[in-house]
């Protein structure tokens, strides 16, 4: 009987200590997990994303974050240098990667030292920036259309230059009349001078 009382007293004394230790044990047992991502896992995009963002449930150790891009077969495409801010990991998506299916594999370590690995997958129909050759190819039909429109438009004949007055029959007659009058005037003046010369 005395032993039972002693055991009960020990348990009652230990209970407050155990309850006080629970809040301290909870963070140590809580490991970070992926909370969300942009784009979401399984997304189908029309164009490649400019950035991929991973949001975790708790802060990460930046020096332990590793991110890799895998192709549709799970083969490594490239490793990328992530930007880590508290619980957020983001990467700039390589613009050189063509359309297709890709996975982003990650390995992070939370503040309690627990490693977490996983991946998200998505695909896109075309790259985010068109190559110069593609842009040139798109521009060629427009240029061809302009050229075709130019060739298809009938040329408008320019009117022939106006013929000089001396090639036109109508204006030539006044010129002849003026010439005749001047010639007649010259003859009259010559006759007057000749008559004066005879008188003198």
Tab-separated table of C-alpha atoms in Angstrom:
chain	number	residue	atom	x	y	z
A	1	UNK	CA	0.000	0.000	0.000
A	2	UNK	CA	2.821	2.313	0.884
A	3	UNK	CA	4.557	1.425	-2.404
A	4	UNK	CA	1.434	2.342	-4.396
A	5	UNK	CA	1.241	5.727	-2.779
A	6	UNK	CA	4.906	6.364	-3.508
A	7	UNK	CA	4.460	5.367	-7.193
A	8	UNK	CA	1.403	7.605	-7.500
A	9	UNK	CA	3.270	10.531	-6.022
A	10	UNK	CA	6.152	9.996	-8.465
A	11	UNK	CA	3.771	9.909	-11.458
A	12	UNK	CA	1.996	13.051	-10.313
A	13	UNK	CA	5.334	14.814	-9.905
A	14	UNK	CA	6.532	13.684	-13.364
A	15	UNK	CA	3.320	14.684	-15.184
A	16	UNK	CA	3.958	18.468	-15.220
A	17	UNK	CA	7.488	17.862	-16.480
A	18	UNK	CA	6.200	15.643	-19.299
A	19	UNK	CA	3.546	18.183	-20.306
A	20	UNK	CA	6.112	20.982	-20.336
A	21	UNK	CA	8.392	18.942	-22.611
A	22	UNK	CA	5.713	18.344	-25.276
A	23	UNK	CA	6.064	21.756	-27.009
A	24	UNK	CA	9.800	21.231	-27.214
A	25	UNK	CA	9.448	17.765	-28.701
A	26	UNK	CA	6.899	18.800	-31.336
A	27	UNK	CA	9.235	20.957	-33.481
A	28	UNK	CA	11.892	18.260	-33.403
A	29	UNK	CA	9.412	15.706	-34.714
A	30	UNK	CA	7.909	18.033	-37.359
A	31	UNK	CA	9.769	17.730	-40.685
A	32	UNK	CA	9.293	20.124	-43.582
A	33	UNK	CA	7.319	19.025	-46.630
A	34	UNK	CA	6.538	20.665	-49.951
A	35	UNK	CA	3.490	22.883	-49.437
A	36	UNK	CA	2.978	24.164	-53.001
A	37	UNK	CA	4.719	24.756	-56.300
A	38	UNK	CA	4.457	27.018	-59.321
A	39	UNK	CA	3.681	25.511	-61.755
A	40	UNK	CA	1.743	22.817	-59.936
A	41	UNK	CA	2.687	19.173	-60.250
A	42	UNK	CA	1.259	17.700	-63.475
A	43	UNK	CA	0.616	21.085	-65.098
A	44	UNK	CA	0.398	21.436	-68.892
A	45	UNK	CA	1.589	24.857	-70.018
A	46	UNK	CA	1.362	26.553	-73.400
A	47	UNK	CA	4.841	28.052	-72.986
A	48	UNK	CA	7.824	27.335	-70.757
A	49	UNK	CA	7.782	28.970	-67.314
A	50	UNK	CA	10.300	31.717	-66.695
A	51	UNK	CA	10.763	30.526	-63.091
A	52	UNK	CA	9.811	27.496	-61.015
A	53	UNK	CA	9.007	28.109	-57.332
A	54	UNK	CA	8.811	25.545	-54.515
A	55	UNK	CA	7.194	26.522	-51.203
A	56	UNK	CA	7.987	24.352	-48.158
A	57	UNK	CA	6.301	24.190	-44.773
A	58	UNK	CA	9.297	25.426	-42.785
A	59	UNK	CA	12.602	27.201	-43.254
A	60	UNK	CA	15.414	25.378	-45.053
A	61	UNK	CA	19.176	25.278	-44.727
A	62	UNK	CA	20.214	27.088	-47.963
A	63	UNK	CA	23.551	25.290	-48.337
A	64	UNK	CA	21.812	21.892	-48.399
A	65	UNK	CA	19.307	22.616	-51.202
A	66	UNK	CA	19.925	20.717	-54.455
A	67	UNK	CA	17.700	20.995	-57.543
A	68	UNK	CA	17.991	19.082	-60.836
A	69	UNK	CA	15.993	19.056	-64.073
A	70	UNK	CA	15.101	15.624	-65.478
A	71	UNK	CA	13.636	14.691	-68.864
A	72	UNK	CA	10.563	12.526	-69.470
A	73	UNK	CA	12.686	9.373	-69.030
A	74	UNK	CA	14.068	10.514	-65.684
A	75	UNK	CA	17.524	11.226	-67.088
A	76	UNK	CA	19.435	14.233	-65.811
A	77	UNK	CA	19.169	17.255	-68.109
A	78	UNK	CA	20.996	19.802	-65.983
A	79	UNK	CA	21.587	20.863	-62.414
A	80	UNK	CA	20.516	24.391	-61.550
A	81	UNK	CA	21.603	26.893	-58.942
A	82	UNK	CA	18.540	27.652	-56.772
A	83	UNK	CA	17.654	30.834	-54.926
A	84	UNK	CA	16.693	30.018	-51.329
A	85	UNK	CA	14.813	32.439	-49.075
A	86	UNK	CA	13.514	31.022	-45.790
A	87	UNK	CA	11.065	28.300	-46.922
A	88	UNK	CA	11.033	29.254	-50.620
A	89	UNK	CA	13.192	27.729	-53.347
A	90	UNK	CA	13.100	29.209	-56.853
A	91	UNK	CA	15.055	28.633	-60.051
A	92	UNK	CA	15.263	30.392	-63.401
A	93	UNK	CA	14.053	27.910	-66.010
A	94	UNK	CA	16.607	27.496	-68.849
A	95	UNK	CA	15.153	29.155	-71.954
A	96	UNK	CA	17.184	26.827	-74.192
A	97	UNK	CA	15.183	23.727	-73.227
A	98	UNK	CA	12.730	22.738	-75.991
A	99	UNK	CA	9.093	21.831	-75.494
A	100	UNK	CA	8.439	18.551	-73.707
A	101	UNK	CA	7.914	16.801	-70.378
A	102	UNK	CA	10.220	17.665	-67.478
A	103	UNK	CA	10.570	16.953	-63.774
A	104	UNK	CA	12.183	19.100	-61.121
A	105	UNK	CA	13.866	16.888	-58.522
A	106	UNK	CA	14.804	18.451	-55.196
A	107	UNK	CA	16.621	17.526	-52.016
A	108	UNK	CA	16.368	19.893	-49.066
A	109	UNK	CA	17.202	19.788	-45.374
A	110	UNK	CA	14.882	21.428	-42.864
A	111	UNK	CA	15.961	23.349	-39.820
A	112	UNK	CA	15.794	20.209	-37.652
A	113	UNK	CA	18.328	18.499	-39.921
A	114	UNK	CA	15.863	16.121	-41.580
A	115	UNK	CA	16.461	15.622	-45.351
A	116	UNK	CA	13.453	15.711	-47.677
A	117	UNK	CA	13.484	14.600	-51.326
A	118	UNK	CA	10.828	14.739	-54.017
A	119	UNK	CA	9.974	16.024	-57.462
A	120	UNK	CA	7.276	17.782	-59.446
A	121	UNK	CA	6.502	17.244	-63.115
A	122	UNK	CA	5.053	19.445	-65.844
A	123	UNK	CA	5.210	19.922	-69.578
A	124	UNK	CA	4.887	22.774	-72.040
A	125	UNK	CA	4.076	23.050	-75.729
A	126	UNK	CA	6.643	25.638	-76.808
A	127	UNK	CA	9.656	27.447	-75.440
A	128	UNK	CA	9.108	30.881	-73.874
A	129	UNK	CA	11.221	32.762	-76.432
A	130	UNK	CA	11.168	32.090	-80.170
A	131	UNK	CA	14.542	31.558	-81.785
A	132	UNK	CA	15.784	34.085	-84.389
A	133	UNK	CA	15.450	31.472	-87.139
A	134	UNK	CA	11.815	30.860	-86.201
A	135	UNK	CA	11.122	34.578	-86.099
A	136	UNK	CA	12.726	34.909	-89.530
A	137	UNK	CA	10.636	32.040	-90.846
A	138	UNK	CA	7.468	33.732	-89.577
A	139	UNK	CA	8.496	37.016	-91.165
A	140	UNK	CA	9.207	35.426	-94.575
A	141	UNK	CA	5.545	34.758	-95.549
A	142	UNK	CA	4.658	38.382	-94.871
A	143	UNK	CA	7.515	39.555	-97.032
A	144	UNK	CA	6.506	37.083	-99.745
A	145	UNK	CA	2.905	38.251	-99.530
A	146	UNK	CA	4.020	41.849	-99.928
A	147	UNK	CA	6.162	40.906	-102.897
A	148	UNK	CA	3.289	38.950	-104.445
A	149	UNK	CA	0.940	41.859	-103.911
A	150	UNK	CA	3.452	44.156	-105.557
A	151	UNK	CA	3.920	41.825	-108.521
A	152	UNK	CA	0.198	41.208	-108.852
A	153	UNK	CA	-0.728	44.878	-109.037
A	154	UNK	CA	-0.835	45.990	-112.674
A	155	UNK	CA	1.563	48.781	-113.440
A	156	UNK	CA	-0.112	52.072	-114.172
A	157	UNK	CA	1.319	53.553	-117.350
A	158	UNK	CA	2.512	57.058	-116.838
A	159	UNK	CA	1.181	59.568	-119.316
A	160	UNK	CA	3.610	60.489	-122.092
A	161	UNK	CA	5.399	63.787	-121.607
A	162	UNK	CA	3.705	66.772	-123.142
A	163	UNK	CA	4.957	67.450	-126.630
A	164	UNK	CA	6.845	70.686	-127.093
A	165	UNK	CA	4.901	73.501	-128.697
A	166	UNK	CA	6.874	73.243	-131.902
A	167	UNK	CA	5.754	69.597	-132.275
A	168	UNK	CA	2.089	70.522	-131.888
A	169	UNK	CA	0.330	71.690	-135.048
A	170	UNK	CA	-1.950	74.259	-133.459
A	171	UNK	CA	0.564	76.486	-131.587
A	172	UNK	CA	2.883	76.595	-134.675
A	173	UNK	CA	0.560	78.955	-136.618
A	174	UNK	CA	0.872	81.939	-134.202
A	175	UNK	CA	4.629	81.552	-134.353
A	176	UNK	CA	4.541	81.836	-138.144
A	177	UNK	CA	2.327	84.929	-137.965
A	178	UNK	CA	4.667	86.625	-135.468
A	179	UNK	CA	7.656	85.752	-137.608
A	180	UNK	CA	5.966	87.193	-140.689
A	181	UNK	CA	5.089	90.424	-138.874
A	182	UNK	CA	8.663	90.860	-137.673
A	183	UNK	CA	9.994	90.214	-141.147
A	184	UNK	CA	7.551	92.703	-142.649
A	185	UNK	CA	8.523	95.289	-140.041
A	186	UNK	CA	12.186	94.773	-140.850
A	187	UNK	CA	11.482	95.299	-144.569
A	188	UNK	CA	9.531	98.495	-143.867
A	189	UNK	CA	12.339	99.907	-141.728
A	190	UNK	CA	14.873	98.993	-144.390
A	191	UNK	CA	12.756	100.731	-147.063
A	192	UNK	CA	12.524	103.905	-144.945
A	193	UNK	CA	16.275	104.064	-144.478
A	194	UNK	CA	16.817	103.407	-148.185
A	195	UNK	CA	14.428	106.237	-149.169
A	196	UNK	CA	16.194	108.722	-146.844
A	197	UNK	CA	19.512	107.715	-148.275
A	198	UNK	CA	18.335	108.457	-151.796
A	199	UNK	CA	17.002	111.916	-150.813
A	200	UNK	CA	20.279	112.870	-149.250
